[in-house]
Short mmCIF file of C-alpha atoms and ligand atoms in Angstrom, two decimals:
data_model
loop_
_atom_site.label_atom_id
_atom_site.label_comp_id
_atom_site.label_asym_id
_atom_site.label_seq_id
_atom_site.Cartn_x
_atom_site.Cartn_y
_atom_site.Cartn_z
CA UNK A 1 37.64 -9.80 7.74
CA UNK A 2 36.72 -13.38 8.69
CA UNK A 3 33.25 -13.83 8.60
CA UNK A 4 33.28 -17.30 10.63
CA UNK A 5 35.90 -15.46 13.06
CA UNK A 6 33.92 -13.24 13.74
CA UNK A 7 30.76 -14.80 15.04
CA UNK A 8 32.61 -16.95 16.97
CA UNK A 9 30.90 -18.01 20.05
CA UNK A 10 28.04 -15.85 19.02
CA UNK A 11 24.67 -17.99 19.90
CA UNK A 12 22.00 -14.88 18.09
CA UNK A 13 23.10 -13.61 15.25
CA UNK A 14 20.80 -10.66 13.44
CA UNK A 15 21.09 -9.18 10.21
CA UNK A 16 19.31 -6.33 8.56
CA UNK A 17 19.95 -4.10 4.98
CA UNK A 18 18.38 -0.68 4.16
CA UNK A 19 14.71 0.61 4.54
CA UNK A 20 13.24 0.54 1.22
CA UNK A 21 15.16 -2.90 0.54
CA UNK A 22 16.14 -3.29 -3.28
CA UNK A 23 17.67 -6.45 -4.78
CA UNK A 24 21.14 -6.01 -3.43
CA UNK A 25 20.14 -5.18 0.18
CA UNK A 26 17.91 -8.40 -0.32
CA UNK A 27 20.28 -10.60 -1.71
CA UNK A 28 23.09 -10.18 0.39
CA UNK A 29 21.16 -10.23 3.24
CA UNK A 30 19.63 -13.21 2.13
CA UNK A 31 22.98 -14.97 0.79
CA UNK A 32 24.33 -14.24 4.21
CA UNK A 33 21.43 -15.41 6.20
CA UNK A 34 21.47 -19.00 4.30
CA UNK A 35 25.26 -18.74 4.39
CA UNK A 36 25.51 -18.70 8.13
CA UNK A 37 22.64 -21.09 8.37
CA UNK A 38 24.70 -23.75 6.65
CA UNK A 39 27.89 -22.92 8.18
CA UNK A 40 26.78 -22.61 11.74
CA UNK A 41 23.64 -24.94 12.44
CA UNK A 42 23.81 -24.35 16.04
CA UNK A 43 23.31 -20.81 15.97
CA UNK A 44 20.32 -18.74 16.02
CA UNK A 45 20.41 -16.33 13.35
CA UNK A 46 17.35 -14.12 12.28
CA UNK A 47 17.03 -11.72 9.14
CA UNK A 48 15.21 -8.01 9.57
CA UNK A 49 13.80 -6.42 6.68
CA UNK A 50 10.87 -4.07 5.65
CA UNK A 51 8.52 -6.33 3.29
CA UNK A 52 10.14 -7.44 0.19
CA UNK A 53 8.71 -7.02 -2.80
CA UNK A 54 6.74 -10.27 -4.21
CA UNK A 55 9.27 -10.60 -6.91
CA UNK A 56 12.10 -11.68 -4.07
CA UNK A 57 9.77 -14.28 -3.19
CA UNK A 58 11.89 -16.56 -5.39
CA UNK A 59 14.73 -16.95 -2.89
CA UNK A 60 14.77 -19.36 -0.50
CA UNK A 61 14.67 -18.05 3.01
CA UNK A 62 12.45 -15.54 2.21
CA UNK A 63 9.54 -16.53 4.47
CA UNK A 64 12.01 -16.33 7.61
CA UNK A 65 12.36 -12.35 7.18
CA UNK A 66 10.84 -10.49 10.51
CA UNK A 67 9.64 -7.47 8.76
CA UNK A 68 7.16 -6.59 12.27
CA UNK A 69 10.76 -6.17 14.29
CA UNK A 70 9.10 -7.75 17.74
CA UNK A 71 12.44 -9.04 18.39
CA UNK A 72 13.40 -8.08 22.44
CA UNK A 73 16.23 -10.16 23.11
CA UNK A 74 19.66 -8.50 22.52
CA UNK A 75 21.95 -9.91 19.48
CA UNK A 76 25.76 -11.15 19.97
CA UNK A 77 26.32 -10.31 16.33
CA UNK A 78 24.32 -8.05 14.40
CA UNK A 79 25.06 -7.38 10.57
CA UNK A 80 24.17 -4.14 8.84
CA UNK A 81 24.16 -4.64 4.69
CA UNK A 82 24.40 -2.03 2.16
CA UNK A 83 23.80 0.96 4.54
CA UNK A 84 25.22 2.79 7.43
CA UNK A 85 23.11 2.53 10.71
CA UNK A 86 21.16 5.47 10.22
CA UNK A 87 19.46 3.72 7.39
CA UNK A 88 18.62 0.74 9.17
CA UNK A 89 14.99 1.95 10.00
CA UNK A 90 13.22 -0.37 12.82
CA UNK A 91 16.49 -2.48 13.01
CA UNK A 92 18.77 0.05 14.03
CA UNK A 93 18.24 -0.08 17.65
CA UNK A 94 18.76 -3.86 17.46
CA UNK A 95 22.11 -2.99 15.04
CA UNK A 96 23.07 -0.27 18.12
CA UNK A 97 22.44 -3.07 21.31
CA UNK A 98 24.41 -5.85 19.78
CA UNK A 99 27.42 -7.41 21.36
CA UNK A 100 29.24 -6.85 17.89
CA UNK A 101 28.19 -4.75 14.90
CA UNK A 102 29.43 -5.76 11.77
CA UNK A 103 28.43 -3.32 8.52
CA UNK A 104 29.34 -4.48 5.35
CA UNK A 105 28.66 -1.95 2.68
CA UNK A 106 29.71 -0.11 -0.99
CA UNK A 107 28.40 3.10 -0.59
CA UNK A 108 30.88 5.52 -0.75
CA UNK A 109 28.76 7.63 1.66
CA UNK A 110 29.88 5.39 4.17
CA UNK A 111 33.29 4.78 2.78
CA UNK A 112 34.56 4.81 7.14
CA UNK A 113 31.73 2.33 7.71
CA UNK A 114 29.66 2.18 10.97
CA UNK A 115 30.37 -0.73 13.12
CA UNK A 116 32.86 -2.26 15.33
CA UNK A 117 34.24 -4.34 12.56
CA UNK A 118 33.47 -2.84 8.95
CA UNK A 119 34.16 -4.40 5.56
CA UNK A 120 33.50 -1.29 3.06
CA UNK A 121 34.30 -1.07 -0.58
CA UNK A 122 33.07 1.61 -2.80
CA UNK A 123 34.69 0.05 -5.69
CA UNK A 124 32.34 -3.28 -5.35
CA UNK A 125 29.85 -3.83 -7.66
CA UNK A 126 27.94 -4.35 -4.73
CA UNK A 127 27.12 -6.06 -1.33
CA UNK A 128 26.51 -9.46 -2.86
CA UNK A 129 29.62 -9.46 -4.37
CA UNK A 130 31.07 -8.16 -1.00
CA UNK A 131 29.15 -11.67 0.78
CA UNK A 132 30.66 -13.51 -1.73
CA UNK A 133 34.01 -12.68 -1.92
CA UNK A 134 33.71 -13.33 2.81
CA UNK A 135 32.64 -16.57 1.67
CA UNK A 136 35.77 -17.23 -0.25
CA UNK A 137 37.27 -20.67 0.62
CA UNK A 138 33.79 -21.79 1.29
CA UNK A 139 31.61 -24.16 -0.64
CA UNK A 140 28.04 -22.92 -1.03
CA UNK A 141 24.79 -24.00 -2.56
CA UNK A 142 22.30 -22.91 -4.91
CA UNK A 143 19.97 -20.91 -2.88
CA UNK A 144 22.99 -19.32 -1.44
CA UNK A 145 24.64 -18.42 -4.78
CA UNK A 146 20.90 -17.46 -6.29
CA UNK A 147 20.81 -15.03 -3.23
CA UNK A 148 24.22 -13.57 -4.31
CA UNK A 149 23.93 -13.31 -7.93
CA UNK A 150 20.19 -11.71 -8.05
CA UNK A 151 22.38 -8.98 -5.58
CA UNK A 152 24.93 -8.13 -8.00
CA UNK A 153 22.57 -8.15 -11.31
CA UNK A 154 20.18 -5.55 -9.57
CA UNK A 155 22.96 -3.13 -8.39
CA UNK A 156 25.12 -3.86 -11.79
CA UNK A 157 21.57 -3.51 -14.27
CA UNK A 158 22.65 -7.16 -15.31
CA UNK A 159 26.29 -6.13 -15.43
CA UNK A 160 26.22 -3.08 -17.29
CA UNK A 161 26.68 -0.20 -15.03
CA UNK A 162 30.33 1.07 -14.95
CA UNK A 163 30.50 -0.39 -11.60
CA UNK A 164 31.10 -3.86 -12.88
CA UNK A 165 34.50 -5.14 -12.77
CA UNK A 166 36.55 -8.27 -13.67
CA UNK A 167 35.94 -9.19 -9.84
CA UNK A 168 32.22 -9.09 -10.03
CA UNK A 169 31.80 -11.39 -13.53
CA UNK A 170 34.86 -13.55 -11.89
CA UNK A 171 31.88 -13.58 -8.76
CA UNK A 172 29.15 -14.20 -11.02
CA UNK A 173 30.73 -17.30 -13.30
CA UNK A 174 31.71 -19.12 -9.53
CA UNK A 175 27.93 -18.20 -8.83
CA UNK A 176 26.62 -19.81 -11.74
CA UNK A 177 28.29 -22.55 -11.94
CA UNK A 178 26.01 -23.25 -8.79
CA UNK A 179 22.99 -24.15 -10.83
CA UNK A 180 19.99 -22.24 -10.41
CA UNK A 181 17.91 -20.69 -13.39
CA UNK A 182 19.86 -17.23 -13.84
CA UNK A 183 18.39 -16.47 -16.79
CA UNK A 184 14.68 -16.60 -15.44
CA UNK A 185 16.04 -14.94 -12.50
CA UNK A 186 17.24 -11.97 -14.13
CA UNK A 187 13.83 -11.98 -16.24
CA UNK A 188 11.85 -12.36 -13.28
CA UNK A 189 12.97 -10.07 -10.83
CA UNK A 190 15.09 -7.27 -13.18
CA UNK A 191 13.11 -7.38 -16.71
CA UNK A 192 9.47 -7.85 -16.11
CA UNK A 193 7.04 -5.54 -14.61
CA UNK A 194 3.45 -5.26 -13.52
CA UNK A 195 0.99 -3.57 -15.96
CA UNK A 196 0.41 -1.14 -13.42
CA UNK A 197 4.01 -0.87 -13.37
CA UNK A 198 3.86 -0.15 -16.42
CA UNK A 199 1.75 2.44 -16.80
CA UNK A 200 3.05 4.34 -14.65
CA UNK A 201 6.47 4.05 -15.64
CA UNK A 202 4.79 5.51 -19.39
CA UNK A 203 3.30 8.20 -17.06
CA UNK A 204 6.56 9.63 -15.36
CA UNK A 205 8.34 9.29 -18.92
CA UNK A 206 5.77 11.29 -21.14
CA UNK A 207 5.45 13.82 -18.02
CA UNK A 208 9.29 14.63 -17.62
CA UNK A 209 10.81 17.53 -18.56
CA UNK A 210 14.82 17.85 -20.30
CA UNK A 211 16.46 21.07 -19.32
CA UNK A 212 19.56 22.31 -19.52
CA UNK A 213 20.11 21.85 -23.24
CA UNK A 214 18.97 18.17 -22.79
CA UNK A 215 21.88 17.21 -20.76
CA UNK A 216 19.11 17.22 -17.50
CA UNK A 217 15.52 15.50 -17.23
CA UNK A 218 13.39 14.72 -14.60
CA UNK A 219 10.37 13.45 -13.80
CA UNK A 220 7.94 14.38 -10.55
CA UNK A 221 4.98 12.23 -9.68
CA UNK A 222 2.80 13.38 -6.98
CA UNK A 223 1.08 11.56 -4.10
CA UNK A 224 -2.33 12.18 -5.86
CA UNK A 225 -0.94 10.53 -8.90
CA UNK A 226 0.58 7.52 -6.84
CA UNK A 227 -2.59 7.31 -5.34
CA UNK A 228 -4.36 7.01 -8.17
CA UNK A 229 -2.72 4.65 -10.07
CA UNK A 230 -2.13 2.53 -6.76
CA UNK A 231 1.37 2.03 -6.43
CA UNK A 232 4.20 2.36 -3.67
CA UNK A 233 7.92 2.68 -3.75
CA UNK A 234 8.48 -0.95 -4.78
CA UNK A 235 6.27 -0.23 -8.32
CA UNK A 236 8.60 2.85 -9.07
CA UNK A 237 12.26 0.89 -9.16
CA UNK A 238 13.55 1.55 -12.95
CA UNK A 239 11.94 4.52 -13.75
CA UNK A 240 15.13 6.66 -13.24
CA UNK A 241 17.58 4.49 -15.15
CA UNK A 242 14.97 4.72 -18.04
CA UNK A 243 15.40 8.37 -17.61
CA UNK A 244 18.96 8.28 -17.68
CA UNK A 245 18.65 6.23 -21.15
CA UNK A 246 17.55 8.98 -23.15
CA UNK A 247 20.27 10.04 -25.53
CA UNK A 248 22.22 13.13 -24.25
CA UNK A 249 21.05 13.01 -20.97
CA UNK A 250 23.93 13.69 -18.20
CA UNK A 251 22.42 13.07 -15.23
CA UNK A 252 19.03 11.94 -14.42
CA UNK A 253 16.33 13.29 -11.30
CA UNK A 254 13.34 11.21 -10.38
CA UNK A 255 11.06 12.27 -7.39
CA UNK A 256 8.03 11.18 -5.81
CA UNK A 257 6.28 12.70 -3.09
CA UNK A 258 6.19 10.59 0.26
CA UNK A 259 3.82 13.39 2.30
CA UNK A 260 2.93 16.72 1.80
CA UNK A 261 5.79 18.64 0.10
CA UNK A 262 8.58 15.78 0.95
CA UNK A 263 9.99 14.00 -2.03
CA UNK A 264 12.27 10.84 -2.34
CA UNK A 265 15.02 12.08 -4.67
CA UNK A 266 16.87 9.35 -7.19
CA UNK A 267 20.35 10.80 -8.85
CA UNK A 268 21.71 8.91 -11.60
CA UNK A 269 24.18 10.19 -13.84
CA UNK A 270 26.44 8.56 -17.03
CA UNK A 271 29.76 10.40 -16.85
CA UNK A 272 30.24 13.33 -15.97
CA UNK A 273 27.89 14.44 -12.67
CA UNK A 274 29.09 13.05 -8.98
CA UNK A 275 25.46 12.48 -7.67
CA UNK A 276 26.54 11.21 -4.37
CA UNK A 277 28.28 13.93 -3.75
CA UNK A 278 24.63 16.00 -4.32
CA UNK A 279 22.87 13.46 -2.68
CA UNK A 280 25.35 13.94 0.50
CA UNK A 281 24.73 17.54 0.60
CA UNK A 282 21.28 17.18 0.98
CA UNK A 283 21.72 14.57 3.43
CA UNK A 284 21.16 11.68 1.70
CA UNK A 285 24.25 9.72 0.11
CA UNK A 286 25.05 6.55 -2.63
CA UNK A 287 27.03 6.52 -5.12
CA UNK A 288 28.93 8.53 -7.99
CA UNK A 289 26.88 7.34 -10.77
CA UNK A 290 23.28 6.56 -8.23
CA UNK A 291 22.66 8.54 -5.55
CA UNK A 292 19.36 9.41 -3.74
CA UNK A 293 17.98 11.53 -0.53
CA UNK A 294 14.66 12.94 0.71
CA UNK A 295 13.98 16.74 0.35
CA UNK A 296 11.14 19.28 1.60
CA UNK A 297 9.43 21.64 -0.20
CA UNK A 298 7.70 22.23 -3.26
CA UNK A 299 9.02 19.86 -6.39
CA UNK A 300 9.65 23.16 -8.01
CA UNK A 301 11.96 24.22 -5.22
CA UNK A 302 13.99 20.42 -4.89
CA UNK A 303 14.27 20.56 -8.41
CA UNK A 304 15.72 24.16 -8.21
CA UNK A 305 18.45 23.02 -5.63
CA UNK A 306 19.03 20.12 -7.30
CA UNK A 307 19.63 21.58 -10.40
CA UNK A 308 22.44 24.31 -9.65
CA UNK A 309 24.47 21.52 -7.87
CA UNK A 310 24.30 20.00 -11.39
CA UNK A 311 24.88 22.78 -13.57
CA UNK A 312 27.92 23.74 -11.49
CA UNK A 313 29.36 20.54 -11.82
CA UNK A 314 28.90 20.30 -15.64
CA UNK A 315 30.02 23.85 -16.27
CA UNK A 316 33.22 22.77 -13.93
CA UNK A 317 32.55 25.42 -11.36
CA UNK A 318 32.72 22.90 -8.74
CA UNK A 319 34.72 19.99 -7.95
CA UNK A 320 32.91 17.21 -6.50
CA UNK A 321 33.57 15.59 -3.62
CA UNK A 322 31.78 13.27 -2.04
CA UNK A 323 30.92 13.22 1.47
CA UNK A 324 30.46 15.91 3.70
CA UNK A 325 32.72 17.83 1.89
CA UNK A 326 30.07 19.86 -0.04
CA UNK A 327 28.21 20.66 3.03
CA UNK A 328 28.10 23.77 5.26
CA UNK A 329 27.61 25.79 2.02
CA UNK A 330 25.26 28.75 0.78
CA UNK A 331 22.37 28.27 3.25
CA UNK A 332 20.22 31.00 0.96
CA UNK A 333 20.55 28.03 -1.49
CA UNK A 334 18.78 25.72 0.04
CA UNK A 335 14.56 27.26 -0.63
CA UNK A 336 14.11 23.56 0.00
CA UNK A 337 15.23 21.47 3.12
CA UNK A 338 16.93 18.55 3.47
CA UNK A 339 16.49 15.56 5.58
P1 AMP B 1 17.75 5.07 -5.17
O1 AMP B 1 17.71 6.27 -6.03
O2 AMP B 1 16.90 5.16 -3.96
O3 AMP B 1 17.59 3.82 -5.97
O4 AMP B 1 19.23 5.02 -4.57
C1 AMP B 1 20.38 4.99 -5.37
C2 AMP B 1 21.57 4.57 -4.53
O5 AMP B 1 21.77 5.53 -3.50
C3 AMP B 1 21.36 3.23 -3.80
O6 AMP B 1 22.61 2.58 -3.71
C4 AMP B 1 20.88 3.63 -2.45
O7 AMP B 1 21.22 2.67 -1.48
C5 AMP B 1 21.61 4.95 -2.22
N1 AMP B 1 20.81 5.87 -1.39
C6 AMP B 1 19.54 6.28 -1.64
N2 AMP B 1 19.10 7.12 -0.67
C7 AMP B 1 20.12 7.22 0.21
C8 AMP B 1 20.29 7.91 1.46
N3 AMP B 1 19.34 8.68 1.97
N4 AMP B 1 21.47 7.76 2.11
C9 AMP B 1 22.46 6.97 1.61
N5 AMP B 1 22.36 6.31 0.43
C10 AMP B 1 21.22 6.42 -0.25
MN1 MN B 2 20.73 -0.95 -1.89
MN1 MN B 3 23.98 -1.94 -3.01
#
């Protein structure tokens, strides 16, 4: 795909990443706004995104996001980043209207993509390094590349994660080489936490639970407890790779209760468990080793369900697949619903 190609002629351009926005549907929304800002001046070009967290405030650009989506007018071009539609939230309809819907994504949930023209990798690091490598040919700037790289070191937990490749430190030297302060970057936005954060990071860890001979742990935090200490969604990032740290752990669940018996699930697993395959069949999707989807019912019962999906695939009952491919199976199963 040619990204200049393709919004040829366009005079709106939109772009928009996932609800719940983390640092890679940030960045390479963010890298891609600035990028088509510089490369077509004439153009308007707007970026659509729930409210980032105040540690994105770093990037350049930032104050430009519409996250009240009063936007009318219908878009020539509209970009959908690190998701399929359906995860698009307010943005969607605008994603749905436009002239041309481009989705540019790694999930392998949405290997087929979702738009007219699709650019979809599930091998990529992630969808900064998937902006980067559309910009190839290209000069960029700073603010661009600072976009880009703060991307790939949230999705890559600073290039560890086994879905770093040659490609995305090959991306990250060209990035650096750019000139911005990487190394407060990654401290600023990856390392460092609130106290609140904190604490209630200590609280999910000394309140979760191993299982399975240790090769399971999770962690439940209720809305009373969220409540209490004050946070939201954006306070809770990094408590399930911490959980996926402790030594013999194969896989990973973190949930937190969004209403009255409905919990956001986060997979993550270090070898052996396909996650987005479990995620998928409770209608949620990601990736093999992170994964996440919302479920209904008690935490007792999610963490049920969730847990003989795992244990099958450990004890090698089941072969995962990702996808659909899992679904349409034991209804009885399910004592909790998915959404
Ligand atoms: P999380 O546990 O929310 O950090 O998500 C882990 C990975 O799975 C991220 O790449 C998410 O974008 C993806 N993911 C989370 N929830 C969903 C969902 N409902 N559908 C598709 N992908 C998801
Ligand atoms: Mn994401
Ligand atoms: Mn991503």
């Amino acid at each position: 795909m040619n990204l200049l190609e393709e919004c040829k002629g366009a005079e709106r351009i939109g772009i928009s990443g996932h609800i719940r926005p983390d640092g890679d549907c940030i960045g390479s929304c963010m890298g891609l706004y600035l990028y088509l800002k510089k490369e077509l001046p004439q153009t308007q070009i707007r970026v659509f995104l729930e409210k980032p967290a105040e540690i994105y405030r770093c990037l350049s650009g930032i104050e430009d996001v519409d996250s009240t989506y009063g936007e009318q007018k219908k878009f020539d071009v509209f970009f959908a980043l690190d998701a399929a539609a359906d995860r698009l939230g307010e943005a969607q309809a605008y994603f749905e209207a436009a002239g041309k819907r481009i989705n540019i994504d790694h999930h392998i949930s949405n290997a087929r993509g979702c738009g007219d023209v699709n650019y979809v990798d599930p091998q990529a690091s992630s969808t900064s390094e998937l902006v980067y490598r559309l910009t190839a040919g290209r000069p960029l700037d700073g603010e661009i590349a600072k976009a880009l790289y703060l991307g790939m070191v949230h999705d890559t937990g600073c290039f560890q994660y086994s879905c770093t490749g040659p490609e995305t430190l090959r991306a990250a030297a060209e990035l650096i080489s750019y000139g911005f302060d990487f190394s407060r970057l990654i401290e600023e936005t990856f390392y460092e936490k609130t106290y609140l954060q904190t604490q209630i990071l200590g609280r999910a860890l000394l309140e979760s639970i191993r299982f399975m001979d240790g090769r399971c742990v999770v962690s439940v935090l209720s809305r009373k407890t969220l409540d209490f200490y004050g946070v939201g969604p954006q306070d809770l990032e990094g408590i399930v790779s911490q959980l996926r740290s402790i030594k013999g752990v194969e896989c990973a669940i973190f949930l937190y209760e969004t209403r009255g018996q409905e919990y956001k699930v986060s997979l993550r697993s270090t070898q052996k468990v396909d996650v987005a395959a479990i995620a998928s069949y409770f209608g949620g999707g990601g990736h093999a080793r992170a994964a996440g989807c919302t479920m209904l019912g008690t935490a007792y019962d999610v963490i049920n369900n969730l847990s003989l999906h795992i244990e099958r695939q450990l004890d090698g009952e089941e072969k995962p697949k990702t996808g659909s491919a899992l679904a349409g199976g034991d209804d009885e199963e399910r004592r909790a619903e998915c959404i």
